[in-house]
Coordinates of N, CA and C in Angstrom, one line a residue:
M191 N 0.4 2.3 -16.3 CA 1.7 1.4 -15.5 C 1.3 1.2 -14.5
N192 N 2.1 -0.2 -14.2 CA 2.1 -0.9 -12.8 C 3.4 -0.2 -12.2
D193 N 2.3 -0.1 -10.9 CA 3.1 0.6 -9.8 C 4.2 -0.4 -8.8
N194 N 3.7 -1.6 -9.0 CA 4.0 -2.5 -8.2 C 5.3 -2.4 -7.9
L195 N 6.9 -2.7 -7.1 CA 7.7 -2.7 -7.0 C 8.2 -4.0 -6.8
T196 N 9.5 -4.6 -7.2 CA 9.9 -5.7 -7.0 C 11.1 -5.5 -5.2
I197 N 11.3 -6.3 -4.7 CA 12.4 -6.3 -4.1 C 13.7 -5.5 -4.3
D198 N 14.0 -6.1 -5.3 CA 15.3 -5.1 -5.9 C 14.9 -3.7 -5.8
E199 N 14.1 -2.9 -6.6 CA 13.3 -1.7 -6.6 C 13.4 -1.0 -5.2
F200 N 13.1 -1.6 -4.2 CA 12.5 -1.3 -3.1 C 14.0 -0.6 -2.3
N201 N 15.0 -1.9 -2.3 CA 16.3 -2.1 -1.7 C 16.7 -0.5 -2.8
A202 N 16.6 -0.2 -3.9 CA 17.1 0.8 -4.2 C 16.6 2.2 -4.2
L203 N 15.5 2.0 -3.6 CA 14.6 3.5 -3.1 C 15.0 3.6 -2.1
E204 N 15.6 2.3 -1.0 CA 15.8 2.9 0.3 C 17.4 3.0 0.1
L205 N 18.1 2.7 -0.6 CA 19.3 3.5 -0.6 C 19.5 4.6 -1.2
I206 N 18.5 5.0 -2.3 CA 18.5 6.2 -2.4 C 17.9 7.3 -1.4
S207 N 16.8 7.0 -0.1 CA 16.4 7.6 0.9 C 17.8 7.7 1.4
K208 N 18.7 7.0 1.5 CA 20.0 7.1 2.1 C 21.1 8.2 1.8
L209 N 21.0 8.3 0.8 CA 22.2 8.8 -0.1 C 22.3 10.2 0.2
R210 N 23.5 10.6 0.4 CA 23.8 12.0 0.7 C 24.7 12.6 -0.2
K211 N 24.4 13.8 -0.2 CA 25.0 14.6 -1.7 C 26.5 14.3 -1.7
G212 N 26.7 13.9 -2.5 CA 28.2 13.5 -3.2 C 28.3 12.2 -3.0
D213 N 27.9 11.1 -2.8 CA 27.8 9.9 -2.7 C 27.6 9.4 -3.8
T214 N 28.5 8.2 -4.4 CA 28.3 7.7 -5.4 C 27.2 6.7 -5.6
P215 N 26.5 6.5 -6.5 CA 25.3 5.5 -6.3 C 25.8 4.0 -6.8
N216 N 25.2 3.0 -5.9 CA 25.6 1.9 -6.4 C 25.3 1.2 -7.4
A217 N 25.4 0.1 -7.7 CA 24.9 -0.8 -8.9 C 23.2 -0.9 -8.6
C218 N 23.1 -1.2 -7.4 CA 21.5 -1.3 -7.3 C 20.7 -0.2 -7.7
I219 N 21.0 1.2 -7.4 CA 20.4 1.9 -7.6 C 20.4 2.5 -9.4
G220 N 21.6 2.2 -9.9 CA 22.0 2.4 -11.3 C 21.1 1.2 -11.9
R221 N 20.6 0.1 -12.3 CA 20.1 -0.6 -12.6 C 18.4 -0.4 -12.4
N222 N 18.0 0.1 -11.3 CA 16.7 0.8 -10.8 C 16.0 2.0 -10.9
S223 N 17.3 3.2 -11.0 CA 17.0 4.1 -11.1 C 15.8 4.9 -12.4
K224 N 16.2 4.0 -13.4 CA 15.5 4.8 -14.5 C 14.0 4.5 -14.6
R225 N 13.4 3.4 -14.0 CA 11.9 2.8 -13.6 C 11.4 3.6 -12.5
L226 N 12.3 3.9 -11.0 CA 11.7 4.6 -10.1 C 11.3 5.9 -10.8
N227 N 12.3 6.4 -11.8 CA 11.9 7.8 -11.9 C 11.0 7.9 -12.8
G228 N 10.8 7.1 -13.7 CA 9.4 6.9 -14.3 C 8.4 6.8 -14.0
L229 N 8.2 6.2 -12.7 CA 7.1 5.9 -12.0 C 6.8 7.3 -10.5
K230 N 7.7 8.2 -10.9 CA 7.7 9.3 -9.9 C 7.8 8.7 -8.7
F231 N 8.9 7.8 -8.4 CA 9.0 8.0 -7.2 C 10.4 8.8 -6.6
I232 N 11.2 9.3 -7.4 CA 12.2 9.7 -7.3 C 12.2 10.2 -8.4
K233 N 13.2 11.8 -8.2 CA 13.7 12.7 -9.5 C 15.5 12.3 -9.6
Y234 N 16.0 12.6 -10.8 CA 16.8 12.5 -11.6 C 17.4 13.3 -11.9
H235 N 18.3 14.2 -11.1 CA 18.8 15.6 -11.6 C 20.2 15.8 -12.7
K236 N 20.0 16.3 -13.8 CA 20.9 16.6 -14.5 C 22.2 16.3 -14.3
D237 N 22.6 17.1 -13.0 CA 23.9 17.1 -12.2 C 24.5 15.4 -11.5
G238 N 23.4 14.6 -11.4 CA 23.6 13.2 -11.1 C 22.6 13.2 -9.7
I239 N 22.4 14.1 -8.8 CA 21.7 13.8 -7.8 C 20.4 13.0 -8.0
F240 N 20.3 12.3 -6.9 CA 19.0 11.5 -7.2 C 18.3 12.3 -5.9
E241 N 16.9 12.7 -6.0 CA 16.1 13.2 -4.8 C 14.8 12.2 -4.5
M242 N 14.6 12.6 -3.4 CA 13.4 11.4 -3.1 C 12.3 12.5 -3.3
T243 N 10.9 11.7 -4.4 CA 9.8 12.6 -4.0 C 8.6 12.1 -2.6
E244 N 7.5 13.0 -3.0 CA 6.5 12.6 -2.1 C 6.5 10.9 -1.8
K245 N 5.7 11.2 -3.3 CA 5.1 9.4 -3.5 C 6.1 8.3 -2.9
G246 N 7.8 8.5 -3.2 CA 8.9 7.4 -3.1 C 8.9 7.7 -0.9
L247 N 8.7 8.9 -0.6 CA 9.1 8.7 0.9 C 7.7 8.0 1.5
Q248 N 6.4 8.2 1.2 CA 5.3 7.8 1.2 C 5.1 6.5 1.4
T249 N 5.6 5.6 0.0 CA 5.9 4.5 -0.4 C 6.9 3.6 0.9
L250 N 7.8 4.1 1.0 CA 8.9 3.7 2.3 C 8.2 3.6 3.3
F251 N 7.1 4.8 4.1 CA 7.0 4.7 5.1 C 5.7 3.9 5.3
V252 N 5.2 3.3 3.8 CA 3.8 2.4 4.2 C 4.5 1.1 4.1
K253 N 5.7 1.0 3.6 CA 6.2 -0.2 3.5 C 6.6 -0.7 5.5
R254 N 7.4 0.3 5.8 CA 7.6 0.3 7.2 C 6.5 0.2 7.9
C255 N 5.6 0.7 8.0 CA 4.5 0.3 8.8 C 4.1 -1.0 8.5
I256 N 3.8 -1.9 7.4 CA 3.5 -3.1 7.3 C 4.7 -4.0 7.3
E257 N 6.1 -3.9 7.4 CA 6.7 -4.7 8.2 C 6.2 -4.5 9.9
G258 N 6.3 -3.4 10.5 CA 6.1 -3.0 11.8 C 5.1 -3.9 12.3
L259 N 3.8 -3.6 11.7 CA 2.6 -4.5 12.0 C 3.2 -6.1 11.7
R260 N 4.2 -6.6 10.9 CA 4.2 -7.9 11.4 C 5.1 -8.6 12.0
L261 N 6.2 -7.7 12.6 CA 6.8 -8.1 13.6 C 6.0 -7.5 14.8
V262 N 5.1 -7.1 15.1 CA 4.0 -6.9 16.1 C 3.7 -8.1 16.2
S263 N 3.0 -8.7 14.9 CA 1.9 -9.8 15.3 C 2.8 -11.0 15.6
Q264 N 4.4 -10.8 15.4 CA 5.4 -12.3 15.7 C 5.8 -12.1 17.1
D265 N 5.7 -10.7 17.8 CA 6.7 -10.3 18.9 C 5.9 -8.9 19.5
A266 N 5.2 -9.5 20.3 CA 4.5 -8.5 21.0 C 5.6 -7.3 21.5
T267 N 6.8 -7.8 22.1 CA 7.7 -7.3 22.8 C 8.7 -6.3 21.7
T268 N 8.4 -6.2 20.5 CA 9.2 -5.5 19.5 C 9.1 -4.1 19.6
T269 N 10.2 -3.6 19.3 CA 10.2 -2.1 19.8 C 10.2 -1.6 17.9
L270 N 9.1 -0.4 17.9 CA 8.9 0.4 16.8 C 9.2 1.5 16.5
A271 N 9.5 2.2 15.1 CA 9.9 3.8 15.2 C 8.5 4.3 15.4
K272 N 9.0 5.4 16.5 CA 8.4 5.9 16.9 C 7.1 6.7 15.8
D273 N 7.5 7.4 14.9 CA 6.3 7.4 13.8 C 5.4 6.1 13.2
V274 N 6.1 5.2 13.1 CA 5.7 3.7 12.5 C 4.6 3.3 13.8
A275 N 4.8 3.2 15.0 CA 4.2 3.5 16.1 C 2.7 4.0 16.3
T276 N 2.8 5.2 16.2 CA 2.3 6.5 15.9 C 1.2 6.3 15.2
F277 N 1.2 5.8 13.6 CA 0.8 5.2 12.9 C -0.1 4.2 13.0
L278 N 0.2 3.3 13.3 CA -0.5 2.0 13.8 C -1.3 2.3 14.6
S279 N -0.9 2.8 15.8 CA -1.9 3.4 16.7 C -2.9 3.9 16.6
K280 N -2.9 4.9 15.9 CA -4.1 5.6 15.1 C -5.0 5.2 14.5
K281 N -4.5 4.7 13.4 CA -5.2 3.6 12.9 C -6.2 2.6 13.5
G282 N -5.6 2.4 14.7 CA -6.2 0.9 15.2 C -6.0 -0.4 14.9
H283 N -4.5 -0.6 14.5 CA -3.9 -1.5 14.0 C -3.0 -2.0 15.0
I284 N -2.5 -1.4 16.4 CA -2.0 -2.0 17.4 C -2.2 -1.0 18.8
I285 N -1.9 -1.7 19.7 CA -2.5 -0.6 21.1 C -1.6 -1.1 21.8
E286 N -0.9 -0.5 22.8 CA 0.3 -0.7 23.5 C 0.1 -1.7 24.7
S287 N 1.1 -2.5 25.2 CA 0.7 -3.4 25.7 C 0.5 -2.7 27.4
T288 N 0.5 -3.6 28.5 CA 0.7 -3.1 30.1 C 1.7 -3.4 29.9
E289 N 2.2 -4.7 29.5 CA 4.0 -5.5 29.6 C 4.9 -4.3 28.9
G290 N 4.8 -3.7 28.3 CA 5.3 -2.7 27.5 C 5.3 -3.7 26.1
G291 N 5.3 -2.8 25.0 CA 5.7 -3.4 23.6 C 4.1 -2.8 23.2
F292 N 3.5 -4.0 21.8 CA 2.5 -3.5 21.2 C 1.7 -4.6 21.2
A293 N 0.6 -4.9 20.9 CA -0.6 -6.1 20.9 C -1.3 -5.8 19.3
I294 N -1.1 -7.0 18.8 CA -1.9 -6.4 17.4 C -3.6 -6.3 18.0
T295 N -4.5 -5.7 17.2 CA -5.8 -5.8 17.4 C -6.3 -6.4 16.5
D296 N -7.7 -6.8 16.0 CA -8.4 -7.6 15.3 C -8.4 -6.4 13.8
K297 N -8.2 -5.7 13.6 CA -8.4 -4.4 12.7 C -6.7 -4.8 12.1
G298 N -6.1 -4.9 12.9 CA -4.8 -5.0 12.1 C -4.4 -6.5 11.5
R299 N -4.7 -7.3 12.5 CA -4.9 -9.0 11.8 C -5.7 -8.8 10.2
D300 N -6.5 -8.1 10.5 CA -7.3 -8.2 9.3 C -6.3 -7.7 8.2
S301 N -6.0 -6.2 8.4 CA -5.0 -5.4 7.0 C -4.1 -6.2 6.9
L302 N -3.5 -7.2 7.7 CA -2.5 -8.3 7.4 C -2.8 -9.5 6.6
V303 N -4.1 -10.0 6.6 CA -4.5 -11.0 5.7 C -5.1 -10.4 4.3
D304 N -5.7 -8.9 4.3 CA -5.5 -8.7 3.3 C -4.4 -8.0 2.3
I305 N -3.5 -7.8 3.1 CA -2.2 -7.4 2.4 C -1.6 -8.8 1.9
D306 N -1.9 -9.8 2.2 CA -1.1 -11.0 2.7 C -2.1 -11.6 1.0
S307 N -3.1 -11.6 1.3 CA -4.1 -12.0 0.5 C -4.2 -11.1 -1.5
A308 N -3.4 -10.1 -1.4 CA -3.6 -9.4 -2.7 C -2.6 -10.1 -3.4
P309 N -3.1 -10.2 -4.6 CA -2.5 -11.2 -6.0 C -1.1 -10.1 -6.4
A310 N -1.2 -8.8 -6.6 CA -0.6 -8.1 -7.2 C 1.1 -7.6 -6.4
V311 N 0.7 -7.8 -5.4 CA 1.5 -7.4 -4.6 C 3.0 -7.6 -4.7
R312 N 4.5 -7.4 -4.6 CA 5.5 -7.9 -4.9 C 6.8 -7.3 -3.9
V313 N 5.8 -7.3 -2.6 CA 6.8 -7.2 -1.4 C 8.0 -7.8 -1.2

């Protein structure tokens, strides 16, 4: 089965991650929950509660890292979430700039080229 997610499915995944107990799921969640559950990104309980799985949380984190890397490549003064900045720094994709903010490394630029050239990605 293909694990590539559409933009709408990513949006639903993000909404589910922010859903609090007792909140009513919106239409975006409703139309995407069956596939997300089947792909093991979320768990749907019989009482109507959605739960993020480790796979779902990891997917959202990777998406945030890719978006952060793109932001840094466009604007070096951008601020990143601490967990994203730490991960990208440890992997050698960004370095802290002396003026504040971050600078993208050659490895980070190469990674963005690889991500953008991947034919099956629908982010």
